[in-house]
Coordinates of C-alpha atoms in Angstrom, one line a residue:
Chain A
A1 CA 100.8 44.8 89.9
Q2 CA 104.4 45.6 89.5
K3 CA 105.6 48.5 91.7
I4 CA 108.8 50.1 93.0
T5 CA 108.9 51.8 96.4
Q6 CA 111.6 54.2 97.5
T7 CA 110.8 55.4 101.0
Q8 CA 113.5 58.0 101.3
P9 CA 112.6 61.2 99.5
G10 CA 115.8 62.8 100.5
M11 CA 119.0 62.0 102.3
F12 CA 122.0 64.0 103.7
V13 CA 125.3 62.2 104.1
Q14 CA 128.7 63.4 105.0
E15 CA 131.4 63.0 102.3
K16 CA 133.4 59.8 102.4
E17 CA 130.7 57.9 104.3
A18 CA 128.9 54.9 102.9
V19 CA 125.3 55.4 101.7
T20 CA 122.4 53.0 101.4
L21 CA 119.5 53.9 99.3
D22 CA 116.4 51.7 99.9
C23 CA 114.3 50.1 97.3
T24 CA 111.6 47.5 97.5
Y25 CA 109.6 46.0 94.6
D26 CA 106.5 44.1 94.1
T27 CA 106.1 41.5 91.4
S28 CA 104.6 38.0 91.1
D29 CA 106.9 37.1 88.2
P30 CA 109.9 34.9 88.8
S31 CA 111.9 36.6 86.1
Y32 CA 112.7 40.4 86.2
G33 CA 115.5 42.9 86.1
L34 CA 116.4 45.6 88.6
F35 CA 118.2 48.8 87.9
W36 CA 119.6 51.9 89.6
Y37 CA 120.0 55.1 87.7
K38 CA 121.5 58.4 88.8
Q39 CA 120.1 61.7 87.6
P40 CA 122.2 64.8 88.3
S41 CA 120.8 68.3 88.1
S42 CA 121.9 68.5 84.5
G43 CA 119.1 65.9 83.7
E44 CA 120.8 63.0 82.1
M45 CA 119.8 59.5 83.3
I46 CA 122.9 57.6 84.1
F47 CA 122.8 53.8 84.3
L48 CA 124.6 52.6 87.5
I49 CA 124.0 48.9 88.1
Y50 CA 121.8 46.0 87.0
Q51 CA 120.7 42.8 88.9
G52 CA 118.8 40.0 87.2
S53 CA 116.4 38.0 89.4
Y54 CA 118.2 34.8 88.7
D55 CA 121.7 36.2 89.4
Q56 CA 123.2 34.4 92.3
Q57 CA 125.6 37.1 93.3
N58 CA 124.9 40.7 94.2
A59 CA 125.9 43.1 91.4
T60 CA 128.8 45.4 91.9
E61 CA 130.2 48.3 89.7
G62 CA 133.1 50.2 91.2
R63 CA 131.8 52.0 94.3
Y64 CA 128.3 50.9 93.6
S65 CA 126.8 47.6 94.9
L66 CA 123.3 46.3 94.9
N67 CA 122.2 44.5 98.1
F68 CA 119.7 42.0 96.5
Q69 CA 117.5 40.2 99.0
K70 CA 115.0 38.3 96.8
A71 CA 112.8 36.9 99.6
R72 CA 112.3 40.3 101.0
K73 CA 111.9 41.9 97.5
S74 CA 114.6 44.4 98.3
A75 CA 117.2 45.9 96.1
N76 CA 119.1 48.5 98.0
L77 CA 121.9 50.5 96.4
V78 CA 125.1 50.9 98.5
I79 CA 127.6 53.7 97.6
S80 CA 130.9 53.3 99.3
A81 CA 133.1 56.3 100.2
S82 CA 130.6 58.9 98.9
Q83 CA 131.9 61.9 97.0
L84 CA 130.5 65.4 96.4
G85 CA 129.7 64.4 92.8
D86 CA 127.3 61.7 94.1
S87 CA 124.8 64.4 94.9
A88 CA 121.9 63.7 92.6
M89 CA 118.5 62.0 92.3
Y90 CA 118.6 58.2 92.4
F91 CA 115.9 56.0 90.8
C92 CA 115.4 52.4 91.4
A93 CA 113.6 50.6 88.5
M94 CA 112.3 47.2 87.5
R95 CA 111.7 45.6 84.2
P96 CA 109.1 42.7 84.2
P97 CA 109.4 39.9 81.7
R98 CA 108.6 40.9 78.1
Y99 CA 105.6 38.6 77.9
R100 CA 104.0 40.7 80.6
D101 CA 105.1 44.3 80.0
D102 CA 107.9 45.7 77.9
K103 CA 108.7 48.7 79.9
I104 CA 110.9 49.8 82.8
I105 CA 109.0 50.8 86.0
F106 CA 110.5 53.6 88.1
G107 CA 110.2 54.4 91.8
K108 CA 109.7 58.0 92.9
G109 CA 113.4 58.5 93.5
T110 CA 115.7 59.5 96.4
R111 CA 117.5 62.9 96.3
L112 CA 120.9 62.4 97.8
H113 CA 122.9 65.3 99.2
I114 CA 126.6 64.8 100.0
L115 CA 127.9 67.3 102.5
P116 CA 131.5 68.4 102.5
Chain B
A1 CA 131.5 52.8 73.5
A2 CA 128.5 54.0 71.6
G3 CA 125.6 55.4 73.6
V4 CA 122.0 56.2 72.9
I5 CA 121.8 59.4 70.8
Q6 CA 118.8 61.7 71.0
S7 CA 118.1 64.8 68.9
P8 CA 117.5 67.6 69.3
R9 CA 118.8 68.2 72.8
H10 CA 116.6 71.2 73.3
L11 CA 113.4 72.2 71.4
I12 CA 111.1 75.2 71.8
K13 CA 107.7 75.0 70.2
E14 CA 104.5 77.0 70.3
K15 CA 101.2 75.7 71.3
R16 CA 99.4 73.7 68.6
E17 CA 102.7 73.1 66.8
T18 CA 104.2 69.7 66.0
A19 CA 107.5 68.2 67.2
T20 CA 109.5 65.2 66.2
L21 CA 112.0 63.7 68.5
K22 CA 114.6 61.2 67.3
C23 CA 116.4 58.4 69.0
Y24 CA 119.3 56.3 67.8
P25 CA 119.8 53.3 70.0
I26 CA 123.0 51.5 70.8
P27 CA 124.0 49.4 67.8
R28 CA 122.5 45.9 67.9
H29 CA 120.1 46.8 70.7
D30 CA 116.7 45.4 69.8
T31 CA 114.4 47.3 72.2
V32 CA 113.7 51.0 72.4
Y33 CA 111.7 52.8 75.2
W34 CA 110.3 56.3 75.3
Y35 CA 109.7 58.2 78.5
Q36 CA 108.4 61.6 79.6
Q37 CA 109.7 63.2 82.7
G38 CA 108.0 66.4 84.1
P39 CA 109.8 68.6 86.6
G40 CA 110.4 66.9 89.9
Q41 CA 108.7 63.7 88.6
D42 CA 109.8 60.2 87.9
P43 CA 109.9 59.1 84.3
Q44 CA 106.6 58.0 82.8
F45 CA 106.6 55.3 80.2
L46 CA 105.1 56.2 76.9
I47 CA 105.8 53.4 74.4
S48 CA 108.3 50.7 73.5
F49 CA 109.4 48.8 70.4
Y50 CA 111.0 45.4 70.1
E51 CA 112.5 44.5 66.7
K52 CA 110.7 47.4 65.1
M53 CA 107.3 46.5 66.3
Q54 CA 105.4 48.2 69.1
S55 CA 105.6 46.0 72.1
D56 CA 104.0 48.0 74.9
K57 CA 102.1 51.2 75.4
G58 CA 101.8 53.4 78.4
S59 CA 100.1 56.7 79.1
I60 CA 100.8 58.2 75.7
P61 CA 98.3 60.8 74.5
D62 CA 96.5 60.2 71.2
R63 CA 98.3 63.3 69.9
F64 CA 101.6 61.4 70.1
S65 CA 102.7 58.6 67.9
A66 CA 106.0 56.8 67.5
Q67 CA 107.6 54.3 65.2
Q68 CA 110.9 52.4 64.8
F69 CA 112.5 52.3 61.4
S70 CA 114.4 49.6 59.5
D71 CA 117.7 51.0 60.8
Y72 CA 116.3 50.7 64.4
H73 CA 116.2 54.4 65.0
S74 CA 112.9 55.6 66.5
E75 CA 110.9 58.8 66.3
L76 CA 108.3 60.3 68.6
N77 CA 105.9 62.6 66.8
M78 CA 103.9 65.0 68.9
S79 CA 101.1 67.1 67.4
S80 CA 98.9 69.8 68.7
L81 CA 101.4 70.6 71.4
E82 CA 100.1 71.8 74.8
L83 CA 101.8 73.7 77.5
G84 CA 101.6 70.5 79.7
D85 CA 103.8 68.7 77.1
S86 CA 106.8 70.6 78.3
A87 CA 109.1 68.0 79.8
L88 CA 112.2 66.0 79.4
Y89 CA 111.8 63.2 76.9
F90 CA 114.1 60.2 77.2
C91 CA 114.8 57.3 74.9
A92 CA 116.4 54.1 76.2
S93 CA 117.7 51.0 74.5
S94 CA 118.5 47.5 75.6
L95 CA 119.4 44.1 74.1
E96 CA 117.0 41.4 75.0
S97 CA 115.1 41.2 78.3
N98 CA 116.9 41.1 81.6
T99 CA 119.9 43.1 80.6
E100 CA 121.1 46.6 81.2
A101 CA 119.1 49.5 79.7
F102 CA 120.8 52.7 78.7
F103 CA 119.2 56.1 78.4
G104 CA 120.0 58.9 76.0
Q105 CA 120.7 62.4 77.2
G106 CA 117.1 63.4 76.7
T107 CA 115.3 66.1 74.7
R108 CA 114.1 69.0 76.7
L109 CA 110.9 70.2 75.1
T110 CA 109.5 73.6 76.0
V111 CA 106.0 74.6 74.7
V112 CA 105.3 78.3 74.9

């Protein structure tokens, strides 16, 4: 069964430091998509970054990069030079191929606190 | 760039009433997803549509129904509301599999 595991319920990081949020996934399908979303206290679900299972290079979007290690089924999010506005809940998610399930499966999330 | 639009943003209903939530996906996106998120919880999948046809179904109560219309907007209909239905409801859209999926700002439903 497809599953996303985020082992860090909460993290505290000093401003300007780099942050790595862990995510592992379980799937037997060769084709899938991986996502990271940010949910601030205001509630909206903000798309950060996407990685396809066949993408050769790790995805990057500004200060966000996804450390994709396919053999280890790992998709960690790296935030460089953290800012106070990065304080939020972060969800790792996976989408299986449509022929199996047409949905996005979420992990339990990691609450990130950036300290001034 | 156009985003996913949800309406209303906030909704207060009494028990046993009916609610209709609307979702307008990003233009040309062919897939819509609906999620329910309780306080402190991760989003729970309710239902999805691909090209206006239901494509997957999650833990959606029988009191809830959804459809996608010819203009690709989708509606989630919730009847006989219960206190436990109070949650944040999200709609997301994407274009084909294995691409980004974007969420709307959500509808916060409060049942009193």
